[in-house]
Coordinates of C-alpha atoms in Angstrom, one line a residue:
M3 CA -40.0 17.7 11.5
K4 CA -36.8 17.6 13.0
D5 CA -34.7 20.7 14.1
V6 CA -31.1 20.3 13.1
F7 CA -28.7 23.7 14.4
V8 CA -25.4 24.6 12.7
I9 CA -22.6 26.0 14.5
S10 CA -20.0 27.7 11.9
E11 CA -18.0 31.2 11.8
K12 CA -18.9 31.2 8.2
Q13 CA -22.7 31.5 7.0
E14 CA -22.4 29.8 3.7
M15 CA -21.9 26.6 5.2
F16 CA -24.8 27.3 6.9
N17 CA -26.3 28.1 3.3
L18 CA -25.1 25.0 1.8
F19 CA -26.5 22.7 4.6
N20 CA -29.8 25.0 4.1
N21 CA -29.5 23.8 0.4
V22 CA -28.6 20.2 0.9
L23 CA -31.7 19.5 3.5
G24 CA -33.6 21.8 2.0
R25 CA -36.7 19.9 0.2
L26 CA -36.6 17.2 3.7
P27 CA -39.2 18.0 6.7
I28 CA -36.1 20.0 8.6
H29 CA -36.0 23.2 10.2
L30 CA -32.0 24.6 10.1
S31 CA -31.0 27.3 12.4
W32 CA -27.5 28.5 12.4
A33 CA -25.1 30.6 15.1
K34 CA -21.7 31.9 14.5
N35 CA -19.9 30.6 18.2
M36 CA -20.6 27.9 20.4
E37 CA -21.7 30.9 23.2
D38 CA -24.1 32.1 20.7
A39 CA -25.8 28.7 20.2
L40 CA -25.4 27.5 23.8
D41 CA -27.6 30.8 24.3
S42 CA -30.3 29.9 21.9
F43 CA -30.6 25.9 22.4
P44 CA -33.4 26.7 25.3
Q45 CA -36.1 28.4 22.2
E46 CA -34.6 26.5 19.4
K47 CA -34.6 22.6 21.2
P48 CA -32.8 21.3 18.6
T49 CA -32.5 17.4 18.2
L50 CA -28.9 17.2 16.5
V51 CA -26.3 19.6 16.5
F52 CA -23.7 20.3 13.8
I53 CA -20.7 21.7 14.7
V54 CA -18.7 22.9 11.8
N55 CA -15.0 24.5 11.8
E56 CA -11.6 23.4 9.5
D57 CA -9.9 24.8 12.5
E58 CA -9.0 22.1 15.1
K59 CA -8.4 24.4 17.6
I60 CA -11.5 25.8 18.0
L61 CA -13.5 22.9 16.6
I62 CA -12.1 21.3 19.9
D63 CA -12.5 24.4 22.4
W64 CA -16.4 24.7 20.9
V65 CA -16.7 20.8 21.5
E66 CA -15.3 21.2 25.1
K67 CA -17.8 23.8 25.9
F68 CA -20.8 22.1 24.7
N69 CA -19.4 19.0 26.3
T70 CA -18.9 20.8 29.8
S71 CA -22.7 22.7 29.5
G72 CA -24.9 19.5 30.1
I73 CA -26.7 19.5 27.2
R74 CA -27.2 16.0 26.0
I75 CA -27.8 16.7 21.8
P76 CA -26.5 13.9 19.6
F77 CA -24.2 16.3 17.7
V78 CA -21.6 15.9 14.5
C79 CA -18.7 17.6 13.5
F80 CA -17.4 18.5 10.6
T81 CA -13.7 19.6 10.2
R82 CA -10.1 19.0 8.2
P83 CA -8.6 15.5 8.8
L84 CA -7.1 15.0 12.5
S85 CA -4.8 12.9 13.8
W86 CA -5.9 10.1 15.9
A87 CA -5.4 11.4 19.5
K88 CA -7.7 14.5 18.5
L89 CA -10.6 12.3 17.1
K90 CA -10.6 9.8 19.6
M91 CA -10.9 12.6 22.1
I92 CA -13.8 13.9 20.5
W93 CA -15.3 10.4 20.3
D94 CA -14.9 10.3 23.5
K95 CA -16.4 13.9 24.2
G96 CA -19.5 12.4 22.5
A97 CA -19.2 12.7 18.7
I98 CA -21.7 10.5 16.8
E99 CA -19.7 11.1 13.9
V100 CA -16.7 13.2 12.4
I101 CA -17.0 14.2 8.9
R102 CA -13.8 14.8 7.1
L103 CA -13.9 18.6 4.9
P104 CA -13.2 19.4 2.4
M105 CA -15.9 17.2 0.5
H106 CA -17.5 17.4 -2.9
K107 CA -20.8 18.8 -2.4
K108 CA -22.8 15.6 -4.1
E109 CA -20.9 13.8 -1.1
L110 CA -21.7 15.9 1.0
E111 CA -25.3 16.1 0.5
F112 CA -25.4 12.0 0.9
V113 CA -23.5 11.8 4.0
V114 CA -25.8 14.8 5.8
K115 CA -28.8 13.0 4.3
T116 CA -27.6 9.2 6.2
I117 CA -27.0 11.5 8.8
V118 CA -30.5 13.3 9.7
S119 CA -32.7 10.3 8.1
E120 CA -31.0 7.7 10.3
R121 CA -30.8 9.6 13.3
D122 CA -34.0 9.0 16.1
I123 CA -34.5 11.7 18.7
T124 CA -34.7 8.8 21.2
E125 CA -30.7 7.9 20.4
T126 CA -28.3 8.3 22.8
P127 CA -25.5 10.5 21.7
R128 CA -22.9 7.8 22.0
D129 CA -24.3 5.0 20.4
K130 CA -22.9 4.7 17.1
A131 CA -19.7 6.6 15.1
Q132 CA -18.9 5.9 11.4
G133 CA -16.9 7.4 9.3
K134 CA -14.3 6.2 6.3
L135 CA -10.9 3.9 6.6
D136 CA -9.1 6.5 4.6
D137 CA -8.7 8.8 7.8
I138 CA -8.4 5.6 10.3
N139 CA -7.0 2.2 10.4
L140 CA -8.6 -0.6 11.6
I141 CA -5.4 -0.7 14.0
E142 CA -6.7 2.2 15.4
L143 CA -10.7 1.2 16.1
I144 CA -9.5 -1.7 18.2
Q145 CA -7.2 0.6 20.0
Y146 CA -10.7 2.9 20.4
F147 CA -12.7 -0.2 21.6
E148 CA -9.8 -1.4 23.8
D149 CA -9.1 2.0 25.5
G150 CA -13.0 3.0 26.4
N151 CA -13.6 -0.9 27.4
K152 CA -16.3 -1.0 24.7
N153 CA -19.5 -3.4 24.0
G154 CA -20.2 -3.6 20.2
V155 CA -20.0 -4.3 16.6
L156 CA -17.5 -2.5 14.5
H157 CA -18.8 -3.2 10.5
L158 CA -16.6 -2.6 8.1
M159 CA -17.1 -2.0 4.2
N160 CA -14.6 -2.0 1.6
G161 CA -15.6 -2.5 -2.5
V162 CA -18.3 -5.1 -2.6
Q163 CA -16.8 -7.0 0.3
T164 CA -18.3 -6.4 4.0
G165 CA -17.4 -7.6 7.1
Y166 CA -17.6 -7.5 11.2
I167 CA -15.9 -8.0 14.3
E168 CA -17.4 -8.0 18.0
F169 CA -15.8 -6.5 21.1
T170 CA -17.2 -7.4 24.9
K171 CA -15.5 -5.1 27.3
G172 CA -12.8 -3.9 24.8
K173 CA -11.9 -7.7 23.8
I174 CA -12.5 -9.1 20.4
C175 CA -14.6 -12.0 20.7
N176 CA -15.4 -12.4 17.2
A177 CA -15.2 -11.5 13.3
K178 CA -16.8 -12.2 10.5
L179 CA -16.0 -12.2 6.3
D180 CA -17.3 -14.0 3.9
E181 CA -16.0 -17.9 5.0
R182 CA -13.2 -17.5 6.6
E183 CA -11.8 -18.0 10.3
P184 CA -12.4 -15.3 12.4
L185 CA -8.4 -14.4 12.8
E186 CA -8.0 -14.8 8.9
A187 CA -10.6 -12.2 8.7
I188 CA -9.6 -9.6 10.5
E189 CA -5.9 -9.7 9.2
V190 CA -7.7 -9.7 5.8
M191 CA -10.1 -6.3 6.9
A192 CA -6.6 -4.8 8.6
T193 CA -5.3 -4.2 4.9
W194 CA -8.1 -2.0 3.8
F195 CA -7.5 1.7 3.9
S196 CA -10.3 2.8 1.7
G197 CA -13.9 1.9 2.3
Q198 CA -16.5 2.7 5.4
Y199 CA -16.2 1.9 8.9
R200 CA -19.6 2.0 11.6
M201 CA -19.4 1.6 15.4
I202 CA -22.7 0.6 17.3
F203 CA -22.3 0.2 20.9
E204 CA -24.4 -1.9 23.0
G205 CA -24.3 -3.4 26.8
K206 CA -24.7 -6.8 24.8
K207 CA -22.2 -9.2 25.6
Y208 CA -20.8 -11.5 22.7
H209 CA -19.7 -15.1 22.7
N210 CA -15.9 -15.4 22.7
Q211 CA -14.7 -17.3 19.7
I212 CA -11.2 -16.0 19.9
K213 CA -8.8 -17.1 22.6
V214 CA -5.7 -14.8 21.8
D215 CA -5.5 -11.5 23.6
N216 CA -5.8 -8.0 21.0
R217 CA -2.0 -7.3 21.4
Q218 CA -1.6 -10.6 19.9
I219 CA -3.9 -9.9 16.9
I220 CA -2.7 -6.5 16.0
I221 CA 0.8 -7.8 16.0
D222 CA -0.5 -10.4 13.4
C223 CA -2.0 -8.2 11.5
L224 CA 0.9 -5.5 11.1
N225 CA 3.0 -8.6 9.7
H226 CA -0.2 -9.1 7.5
I227 CA -0.3 -5.5 6.2
N228 CA 3.6 -5.6 6.2
E229 CA 4.0 -8.5 4.1
Q230 CA 1.6 -7.7 1.6
Q231 CA 2.9 -4.2 1.2
Q232 CA 6.4 -6.1 0.4
L233 CA 4.4 -7.7 -2.3
L234 CA 2.6 -5.0 -3.5
S235 CA 5.8 -3.2 -4.2
Q236 CA 7.3 -5.9 -6.3
L237 CA 3.9 -5.5 -8.7
P238 CA 3.2 -2.8 -11.1
D239 CA 1.0 0.0 -9.9
K240 CA -2.0 -1.3 -7.9
N241 CA -3.9 1.0 -10.2
N242 CA -2.5 0.3 -13.8
L243 CA -4.5 -2.4 -15.9
L244 CA -3.0 -5.9 -16.7
F245 CA -3.9 -8.5 -19.2
T246 CA -4.2 -11.7 -19.5
N247 CA -1.7 -13.1 -22.4
P248 CA -4.0 -13.7 -25.4
D249 CA -1.7 -17.0 -25.7
V250 CA -3.0 -18.5 -22.3
D251 CA -4.7 -21.8 -22.9
Y252 CA -7.2 -21.4 -20.4
E253 CA -8.2 -25.3 -20.2
E254 CA -4.7 -26.1 -19.8
S255 CA -4.9 -24.4 -16.5
A256 CA -6.3 -25.8 -12.9
P257 CA -10.1 -24.3 -12.4
S258 CA -9.0 -21.9 -9.8
S259 CA -6.4 -20.3 -12.1
R260 CA -8.7 -20.2 -14.9
K261 CA -11.3 -18.4 -12.9
I262 CA -8.9 -15.4 -11.8
L263 CA -7.2 -15.5 -15.5
L264 CA -10.5 -14.6 -16.8
L265 CA -10.7 -12.1 -14.5
F266 CA -7.8 -10.0 -16.3
K267 CA -8.8 -11.0 -19.6
D268 CA -10.2 -7.7 -20.7
G269 CA -8.2 -5.9 -18.5
L270 CA -8.0 -5.2 -14.3
T271 CA -6.0 -3.7 -12.2
I272 CA -4.5 -5.2 -9.0
K273 CA -6.8 -2.7 -7.2
E274 CA -9.7 -3.8 -8.6
F275 CA -8.8 -7.4 -8.0
L276 CA -8.0 -7.5 -4.3
N277 CA -11.8 -5.9 -4.1
K278 CA -13.6 -8.3 -6.0
Y279 CA -11.2 -11.6 -4.4
T280 CA -12.8 -13.0 -1.4
G281 CA -9.8 -15.7 -0.7
K282 CA -6.4 -14.9 1.0
T283 CA -5.0 -12.4 -0.1
N284 CA -1.2 -12.5 0.0
P285 CA -0.5 -16.5 -1.6
I286 CA -2.9 -14.7 -4.5
L287 CA -0.2 -11.3 -5.2
R288 CA 2.7 -14.0 -4.6
R289 CA 0.9 -15.9 -7.5
L290 CA 0.3 -12.8 -9.1
Q291 CA 3.8 -11.8 -9.4
K292 CA 4.8 -15.6 -10.6
W293 CA 2.2 -14.9 -13.6
L294 CA 4.1 -11.7 -15.1
E295 CA 7.4 -13.5 -14.4
E296 CA 5.8 -16.5 -16.8
N297 CA 4.2 -13.5 -19.0
M298 CA 0.2 -15.1 -18.7
L299 CA -0.3 -11.8 -17.4
L300 CA 1.2 -9.2 -19.2
T301 CA 1.2 -5.0 -18.7
K302 CA -1.1 -2.6 -21.0
D303 CA 1.9 -1.2 -23.2
V304 CA 3.1 -4.8 -23.6
Y305 CA -0.5 -6.5 -24.1
D306 CA -1.1 -3.7 -26.7
K307 CA 2.2 -4.4 -28.7
K308 CA 1.0 -8.3 -28.7
R309 CA -2.4 -7.6 -30.1
S310 CA -1.0 -5.4 -32.6
I311 CA 1.7 -7.8 -34.2
S312 CA -1.0 -10.7 -33.5
G313 CA -3.7 -8.2 -35.4
K314 CA -0.7 -8.0 -38.7
M315 CA 0.2 -11.4 -38.5
E316 CA -4.1 -12.6 -39.2
E317 CA -4.3 -9.7 -42.2
S318 CA -1.2 -11.5 -43.2
G319 CA -2.6 -14.8 -43.1
G320 CA -5.9 -13.7 -44.5
L321 CA -4.8 -13.0 -47.5
K322 CA -2.5 -15.5 -48.2
K323 CA -5.3 -17.7 -47.6
I324 CA -6.8 -15.8 -50.4
V325 CA -3.5 -16.1 -52.9
S326 CA -3.6 -20.0 -51.6
K327 CA -7.3 -20.2 -52.6
V328 CA -7.0 -18.3 -56.0
F329 CA -3.9 -20.2 -56.8
S330 CA -5.0 -24.0 -55.8
K331 CA -8.2 -23.3 -58.3
E332 CA -5.8 -22.1 -61.2
E333 CA -3.4 -25.3 -60.8
E334 CA -6.3 -27.2 -60.2
H335 CA -7.6 -26.1 -63.6
K336 CA -4.3 -26.7 -65.2
S337 CA -4.2 -30.3 -63.6
L338 CA -7.5 -30.7 -65.7
I339 CA -6.3 -29.9 -69.3
S340 CA -3.5 -31.9 -68.7
S341 CA -4.7 -34.9 -67.8
G342 CA -6.7 -35.0 -70.6
P343 CA -10.2 -33.8 -72.9
I344 CA -13.0 -32.8 -70.4
E345 CA -15.3 -35.2 -71.3
E346 CA -12.5 -38.0 -71.2
T347 CA -11.6 -36.8 -67.5
A348 CA -15.4 -36.2 -66.3
I349 CA -17.0 -39.4 -67.8
D350 CA -14.2 -41.5 -65.7
T351 CA -15.1 -39.6 -62.9
I352 CA -18.5 -39.8 -63.4
N353 CA -18.7 -43.9 -64.0
K354 CA -17.4 -44.2 -61.0
R355 CA -20.6 -43.1 -59.2
S356 CA -23.2 -43.4 -61.7
H357 CA -25.6 -43.9 -59.1
L358 CA -25.9 -40.4 -58.9
F359 CA -27.2 -39.5 -61.9
N360 CA -30.8 -40.1 -63.2
D361 CA -29.8 -39.8 -66.8
L362 CA -26.4 -40.5 -68.0
S363 CA -26.6 -39.9 -71.5
L364 CA -27.8 -36.5 -71.1
L365 CA -25.2 -35.5 -69.0
K366 CA -22.5 -37.1 -71.3
S367 CA -23.8 -34.7 -74.7
F368 CA -23.4 -32.0 -72.3
L369 CA -19.9 -32.8 -71.9
A370 CA -19.4 -33.0 -75.2
D371 CA -20.5 -29.7 -76.3
L372 CA -18.0 -27.9 -73.4
E373 CA -15.3 -30.1 -75.1
E374 CA -15.7 -28.4 -78.3
K375 CA -15.8 -24.5 -76.7
V376 CA -13.1 -25.5 -74.8

């Protein structure tokens, strides 16, 4: 059984963790402040500590006291969003993760269970750290590896896309994202401002596939981000739906364009598209802009109007076909009558196809009776 110690001024936070972890083989203990917690550690002997406080000054004070106590127990901090400097400081003090509050109960449950289930008592406090890209971007994470002269791997996830960057003594050595070149992979991942990151620190040295230094990589990433932001500013809001024009002939488009246009056929946002797209992002944003100018892509309001007009035209067209069919039959009937007696007209037609009938005399007799009735 694992022992988790919760340090929080609010007992309701301890109760929340107790509810979240209640079904797991875990023993929970609680203290109101760091002083009481340090006194309890010799008896409780926890394998994991949760330091919880939304006041960053109190949180940092607790972390300082915990760090200077000489106790080497992995700890996780739960607090409000912090500045990059404060976040970096807490990591340097040994926090394995810094979790942002407030958080939805279901999300908190998932995060806490993941932390507890993954932690092994043999792990050192500084071997891993993870969090959200909403709180910290790739540039800052690169700087963290560089400032700490760290070896390890930075894993990144955004939607369905996952990639990683390898570091040796804080220098970027290699990167992987789909089939991209390492530098392009880093530029693309630098534009991910939502998703998850995970840092794994280890002594392994990685083979140097990138000859450019970190400074130049960061400059290239910033240029790429700026260009993407400019392109996005010229496009509709990235959360608004776009549709392919119903009049587009997909067969006339190049295979690569056809594949993308089909994604927008039933509506797709630019954000959703970028999460799925594995090619170069800035060139495709320029192409989307061109398609919008050429009305190959439509905003939802324009698309709905076009569908409404098309629907009315289809209804009108269907009515015209019915009317045309009725009147064409009437005209055909008039033409048949005006051309002479039914018997003569029909027999003339039959004689041209006499091979189709077994008893021609019986058919002529039937036509004669029909002529009398008309």
